[in-house]
Short mmCIF file of C-alpha atoms in Angstrom, two decimals:
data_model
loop_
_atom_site.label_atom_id
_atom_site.label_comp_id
_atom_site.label_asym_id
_atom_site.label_seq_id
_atom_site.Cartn_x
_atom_site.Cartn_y
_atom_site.Cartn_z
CA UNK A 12 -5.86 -6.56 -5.67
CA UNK A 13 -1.76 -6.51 -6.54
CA UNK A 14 -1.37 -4.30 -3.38
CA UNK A 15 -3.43 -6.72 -1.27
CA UNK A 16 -1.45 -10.06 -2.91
CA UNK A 17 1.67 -8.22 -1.56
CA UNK A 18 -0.06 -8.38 1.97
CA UNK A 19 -0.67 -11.88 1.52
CA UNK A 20 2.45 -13.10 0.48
CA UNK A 21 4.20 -10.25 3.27
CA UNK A 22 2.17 -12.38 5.91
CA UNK A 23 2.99 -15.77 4.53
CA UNK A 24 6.92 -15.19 4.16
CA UNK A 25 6.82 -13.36 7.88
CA UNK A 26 5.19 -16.47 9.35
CA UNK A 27 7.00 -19.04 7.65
CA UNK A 28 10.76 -16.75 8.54
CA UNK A 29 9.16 -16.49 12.52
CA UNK A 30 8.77 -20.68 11.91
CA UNK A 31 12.43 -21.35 10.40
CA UNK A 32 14.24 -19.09 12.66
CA UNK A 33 12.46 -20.65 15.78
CA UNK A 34 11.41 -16.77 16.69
CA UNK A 35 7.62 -15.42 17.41
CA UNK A 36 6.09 -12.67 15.38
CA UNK A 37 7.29 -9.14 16.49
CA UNK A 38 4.51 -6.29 15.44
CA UNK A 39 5.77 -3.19 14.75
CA UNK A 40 4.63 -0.49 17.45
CA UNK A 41 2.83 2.10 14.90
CA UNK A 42 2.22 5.67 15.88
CA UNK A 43 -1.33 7.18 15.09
CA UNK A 44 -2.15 4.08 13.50
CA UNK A 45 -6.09 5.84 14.00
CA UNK A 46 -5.04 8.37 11.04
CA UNK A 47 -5.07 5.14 8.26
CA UNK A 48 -9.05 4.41 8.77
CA UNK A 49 -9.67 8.50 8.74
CA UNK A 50 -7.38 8.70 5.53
CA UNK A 51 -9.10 5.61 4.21
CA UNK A 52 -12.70 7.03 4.69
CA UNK A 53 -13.08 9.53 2.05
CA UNK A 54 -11.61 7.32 -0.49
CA UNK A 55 -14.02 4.30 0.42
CA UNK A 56 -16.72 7.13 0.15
CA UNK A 57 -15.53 8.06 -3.46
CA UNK A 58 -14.34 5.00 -4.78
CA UNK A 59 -15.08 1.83 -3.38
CA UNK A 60 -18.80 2.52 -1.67
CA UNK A 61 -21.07 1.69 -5.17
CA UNK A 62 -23.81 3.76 -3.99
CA UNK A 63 -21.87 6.80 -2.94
CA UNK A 64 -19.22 6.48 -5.47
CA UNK A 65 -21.43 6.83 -8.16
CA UNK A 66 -22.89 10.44 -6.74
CA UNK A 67 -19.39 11.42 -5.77
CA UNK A 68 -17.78 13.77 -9.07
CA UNK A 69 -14.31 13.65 -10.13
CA UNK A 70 -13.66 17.53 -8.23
CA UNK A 71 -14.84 15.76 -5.37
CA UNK A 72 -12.91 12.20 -5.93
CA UNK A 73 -10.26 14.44 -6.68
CA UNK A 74 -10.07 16.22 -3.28
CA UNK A 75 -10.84 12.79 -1.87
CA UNK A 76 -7.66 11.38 -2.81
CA UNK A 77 -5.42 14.25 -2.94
CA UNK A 78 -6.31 14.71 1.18
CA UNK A 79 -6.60 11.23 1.81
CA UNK A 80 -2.77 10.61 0.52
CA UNK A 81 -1.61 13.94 2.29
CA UNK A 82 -2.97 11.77 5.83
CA UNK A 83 -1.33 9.24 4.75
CA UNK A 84 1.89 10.84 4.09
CA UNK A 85 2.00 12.02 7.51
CA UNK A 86 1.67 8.48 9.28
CA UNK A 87 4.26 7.43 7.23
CA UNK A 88 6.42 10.16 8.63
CA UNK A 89 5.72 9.40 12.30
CA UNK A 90 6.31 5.69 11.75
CA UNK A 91 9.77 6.47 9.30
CA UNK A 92 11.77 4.23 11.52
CA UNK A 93 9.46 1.13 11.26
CA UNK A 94 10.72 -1.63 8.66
CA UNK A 95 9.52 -1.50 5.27
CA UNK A 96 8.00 2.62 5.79
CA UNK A 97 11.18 3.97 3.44
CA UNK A 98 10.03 1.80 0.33
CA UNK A 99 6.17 2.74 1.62
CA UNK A 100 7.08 6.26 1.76
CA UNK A 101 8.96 6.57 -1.62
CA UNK A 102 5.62 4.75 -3.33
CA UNK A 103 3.43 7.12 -1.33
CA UNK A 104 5.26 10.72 -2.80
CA UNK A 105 5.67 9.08 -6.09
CA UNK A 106 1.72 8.81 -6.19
CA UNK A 107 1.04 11.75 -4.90
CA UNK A 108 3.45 13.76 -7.29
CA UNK A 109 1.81 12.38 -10.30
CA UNK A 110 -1.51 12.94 -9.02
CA UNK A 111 -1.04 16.45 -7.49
CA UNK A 112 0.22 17.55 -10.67
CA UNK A 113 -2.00 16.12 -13.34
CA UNK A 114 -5.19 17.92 -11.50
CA UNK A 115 -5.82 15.36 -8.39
CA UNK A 116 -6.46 11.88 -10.00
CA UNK A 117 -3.87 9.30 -11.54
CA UNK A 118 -3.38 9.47 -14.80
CA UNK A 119 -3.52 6.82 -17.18
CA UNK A 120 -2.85 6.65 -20.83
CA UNK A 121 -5.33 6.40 -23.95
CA UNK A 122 -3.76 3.26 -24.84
CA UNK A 123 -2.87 1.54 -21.60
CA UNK A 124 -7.04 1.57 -20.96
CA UNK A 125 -7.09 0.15 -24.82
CA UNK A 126 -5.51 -2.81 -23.32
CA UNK A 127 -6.87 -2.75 -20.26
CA UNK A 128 -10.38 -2.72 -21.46
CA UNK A 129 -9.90 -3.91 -25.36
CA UNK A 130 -13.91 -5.34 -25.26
CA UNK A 131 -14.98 -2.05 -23.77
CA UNK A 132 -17.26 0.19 -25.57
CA UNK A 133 -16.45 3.18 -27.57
CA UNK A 134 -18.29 5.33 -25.34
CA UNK A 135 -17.20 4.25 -22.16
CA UNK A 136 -14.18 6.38 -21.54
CA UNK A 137 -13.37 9.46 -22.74
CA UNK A 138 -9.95 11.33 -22.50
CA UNK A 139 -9.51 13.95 -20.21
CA UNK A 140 -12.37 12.54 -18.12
CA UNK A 141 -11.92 9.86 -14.58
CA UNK A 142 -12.14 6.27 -15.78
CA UNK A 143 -15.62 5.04 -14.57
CA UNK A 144 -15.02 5.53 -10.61
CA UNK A 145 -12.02 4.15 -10.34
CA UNK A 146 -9.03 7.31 -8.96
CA UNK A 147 -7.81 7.38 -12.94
CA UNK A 148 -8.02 10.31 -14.95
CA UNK A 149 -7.50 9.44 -18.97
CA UNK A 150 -4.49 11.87 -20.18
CA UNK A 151 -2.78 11.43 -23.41
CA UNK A 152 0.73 10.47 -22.82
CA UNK A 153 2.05 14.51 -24.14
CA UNK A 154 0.04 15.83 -21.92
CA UNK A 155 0.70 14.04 -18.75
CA UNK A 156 3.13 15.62 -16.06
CA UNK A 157 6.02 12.71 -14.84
CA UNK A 158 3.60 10.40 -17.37
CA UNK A 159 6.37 7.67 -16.33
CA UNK A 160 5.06 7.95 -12.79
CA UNK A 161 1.46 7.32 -14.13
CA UNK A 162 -0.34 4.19 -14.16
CA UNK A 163 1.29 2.46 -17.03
CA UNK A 164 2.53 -0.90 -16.48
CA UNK A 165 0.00 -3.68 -16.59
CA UNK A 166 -0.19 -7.30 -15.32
CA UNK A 167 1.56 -9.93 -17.79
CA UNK A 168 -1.57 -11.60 -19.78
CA UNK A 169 -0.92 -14.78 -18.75
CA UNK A 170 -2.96 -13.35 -14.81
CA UNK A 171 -6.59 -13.00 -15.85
CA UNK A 172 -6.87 -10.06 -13.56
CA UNK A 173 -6.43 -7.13 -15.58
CA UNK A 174 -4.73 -4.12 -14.14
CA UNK A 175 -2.43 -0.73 -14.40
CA UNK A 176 -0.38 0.21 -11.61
CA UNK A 177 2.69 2.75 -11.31
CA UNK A 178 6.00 2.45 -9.86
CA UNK A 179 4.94 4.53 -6.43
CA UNK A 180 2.27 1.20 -6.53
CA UNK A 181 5.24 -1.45 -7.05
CA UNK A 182 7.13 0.07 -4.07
CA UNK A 183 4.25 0.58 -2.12
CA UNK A 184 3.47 -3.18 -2.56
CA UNK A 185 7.41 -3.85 -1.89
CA UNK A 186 7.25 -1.60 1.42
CA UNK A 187 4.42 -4.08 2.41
CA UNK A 188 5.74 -6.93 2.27
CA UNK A 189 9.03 -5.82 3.87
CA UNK A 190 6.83 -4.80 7.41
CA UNK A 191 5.37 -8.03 7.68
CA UNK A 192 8.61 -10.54 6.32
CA UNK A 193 9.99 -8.20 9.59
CA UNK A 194 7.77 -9.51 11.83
CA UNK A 195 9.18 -12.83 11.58
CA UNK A 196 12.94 -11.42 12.15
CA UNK A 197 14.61 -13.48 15.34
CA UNK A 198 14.83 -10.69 17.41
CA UNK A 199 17.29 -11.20 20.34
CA UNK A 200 16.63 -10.35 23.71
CA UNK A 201 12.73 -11.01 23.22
CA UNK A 202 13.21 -14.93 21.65
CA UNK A 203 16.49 -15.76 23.46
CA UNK A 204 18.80 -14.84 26.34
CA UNK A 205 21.73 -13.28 24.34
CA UNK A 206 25.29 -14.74 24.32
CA UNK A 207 26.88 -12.51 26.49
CA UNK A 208 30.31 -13.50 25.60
CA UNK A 209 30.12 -12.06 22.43
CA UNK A 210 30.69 -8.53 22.14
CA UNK A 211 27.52 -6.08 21.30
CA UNK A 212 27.61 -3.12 19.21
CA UNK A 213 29.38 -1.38 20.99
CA UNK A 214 32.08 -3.41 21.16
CA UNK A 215 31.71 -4.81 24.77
CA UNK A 216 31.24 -8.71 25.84
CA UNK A 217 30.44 -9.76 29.08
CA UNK A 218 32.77 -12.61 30.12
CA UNK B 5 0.22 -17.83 27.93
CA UNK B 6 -3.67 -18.14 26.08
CA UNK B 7 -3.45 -14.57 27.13
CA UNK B 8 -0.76 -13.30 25.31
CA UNK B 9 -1.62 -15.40 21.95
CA UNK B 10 -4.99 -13.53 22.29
CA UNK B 11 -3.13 -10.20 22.58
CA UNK B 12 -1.03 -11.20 19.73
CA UNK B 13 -4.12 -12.53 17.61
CA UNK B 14 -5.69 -8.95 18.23
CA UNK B 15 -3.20 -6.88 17.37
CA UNK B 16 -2.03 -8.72 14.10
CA UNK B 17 -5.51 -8.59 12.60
CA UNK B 18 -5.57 -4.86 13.57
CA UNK B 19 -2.42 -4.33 11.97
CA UNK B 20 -3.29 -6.47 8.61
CA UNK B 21 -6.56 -4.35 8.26
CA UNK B 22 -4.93 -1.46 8.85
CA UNK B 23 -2.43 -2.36 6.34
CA UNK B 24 -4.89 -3.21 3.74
CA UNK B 25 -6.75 0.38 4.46
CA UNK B 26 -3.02 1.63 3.90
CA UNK B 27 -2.50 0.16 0.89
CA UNK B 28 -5.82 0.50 -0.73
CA UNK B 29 -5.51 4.22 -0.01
CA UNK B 30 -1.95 4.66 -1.10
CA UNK B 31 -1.92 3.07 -3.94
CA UNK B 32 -4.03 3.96 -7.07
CA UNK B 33 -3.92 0.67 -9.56
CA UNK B 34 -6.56 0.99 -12.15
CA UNK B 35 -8.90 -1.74 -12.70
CA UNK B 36 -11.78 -0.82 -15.18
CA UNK B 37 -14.88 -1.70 -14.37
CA UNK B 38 -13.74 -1.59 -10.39
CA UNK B 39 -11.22 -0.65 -8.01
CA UNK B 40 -7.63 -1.30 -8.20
CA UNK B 41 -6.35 -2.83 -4.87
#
């Protein structure tokens, strides 16, 4: 839900910059855009899908997400020059890390769940096992790998919706919301004849 | 012009679904009792 609020408010502030700015929205031209639903498929399979997720095992959700987030890792590549895909890409290998190295699910404290979940009952998560069907793994703090890449930070409690996200998640959602408040940039040549008698970047003006 | 706002229309909902595949596949919040997003 944070990661879709940043689309939301990505899409608002692009809009409202094209509106300001007199410009139209500019959509970035994405390469193998096809790879994000094929990347997308196995993790809808094992973690958003009820009835499949709750057949799917954590080996299984495990190689879900691990392949899944290698995909995805390679359409950020191809699209490194689009705006906002530097900040998506550093989120993207900051997940990954974490995840390849603490066995292929993000890890999450004993006592960030605790206050995630404080009405939850004993028996409902256990450490060293995935957190219900969500891509969490439970690993004491000691015995998490980069445990300050895990998901650790949690929504203030004033916002009902309760949450743990990472850092890769924050720039991830940051990376988001750069693309689209770019879509709104006035882009010369495409909103406007350019002044010709100013110079360009190169130095030259056409008098 | 009806045209090209059409084109436009298309393309920006393929790109925010696309986007919100991205990001629900990228990122991994935890939400217990469902799916981080």
């Amino acid at each position: 839900m944070i990661l879709l609020t940043a689309i939301i408010l990505g899409f608002v502030a692009g809009v409202a910059r094209a509106f300001y700015t007199g410009s139209t929205l500019h959509l970035p031209e994405l390469r193998w855009m096809w790879l994000v639903p094929v990347a997308f498929l196995p993790q809808w399979l094992a973690f958003f899908f009820a009835p499949t997720r709750e057949l799917i095992g954590p080996t299984a959700a495990a190689v879900s997400l691990v392949t899944s987030q290698l995909l995805l890792l390679g359409f950020v590549w191809l699209n490194r020059h689009a705006p906002g895909f530097w900040a998506l890409g550093i989120g993207l290998v900051l997940n990954v890390t974490v995840i390849l190295l603490n066995g292929g699910l993000m890890p999450i404290s004993p006592a960030t769940v605790t206050q995630l979940a404080p009405d939850a009952p004993q028996d409902a998560w256990h450490v060293g096992e995935r957190l219900g069907t969500t891509k969490d793994i439970v690993l004491p703090v000691n015995a998490t790998r980069l445990w300050w890449l895990s998901d650790r930070f949690l929504l203030p409690r004033e916002i009902p919706y309760r949450v743990a996200f990472s850092i890769g998640d924050v720039w991830i959602a940051i990376g988001t919301f750069l693309l689209l408040w770019n879509t709104g940039e006035r882009n010369i040549g495409k909103d406007e004849e350019p002044d010709e008698s100013q110079p360009d970047a190169n130095g030259i003006a056409v008098i | 012009m009806n045209r090209f706002a059409h084109e436009i229309n298309v393309r920006l909902l393929i790109l925010i679904v696309t986007l919100s595949m991205f990001v629900l596949s990228a990122g991994a919040p935890g939400a217990y009792g469902g799916v981080g997003g």
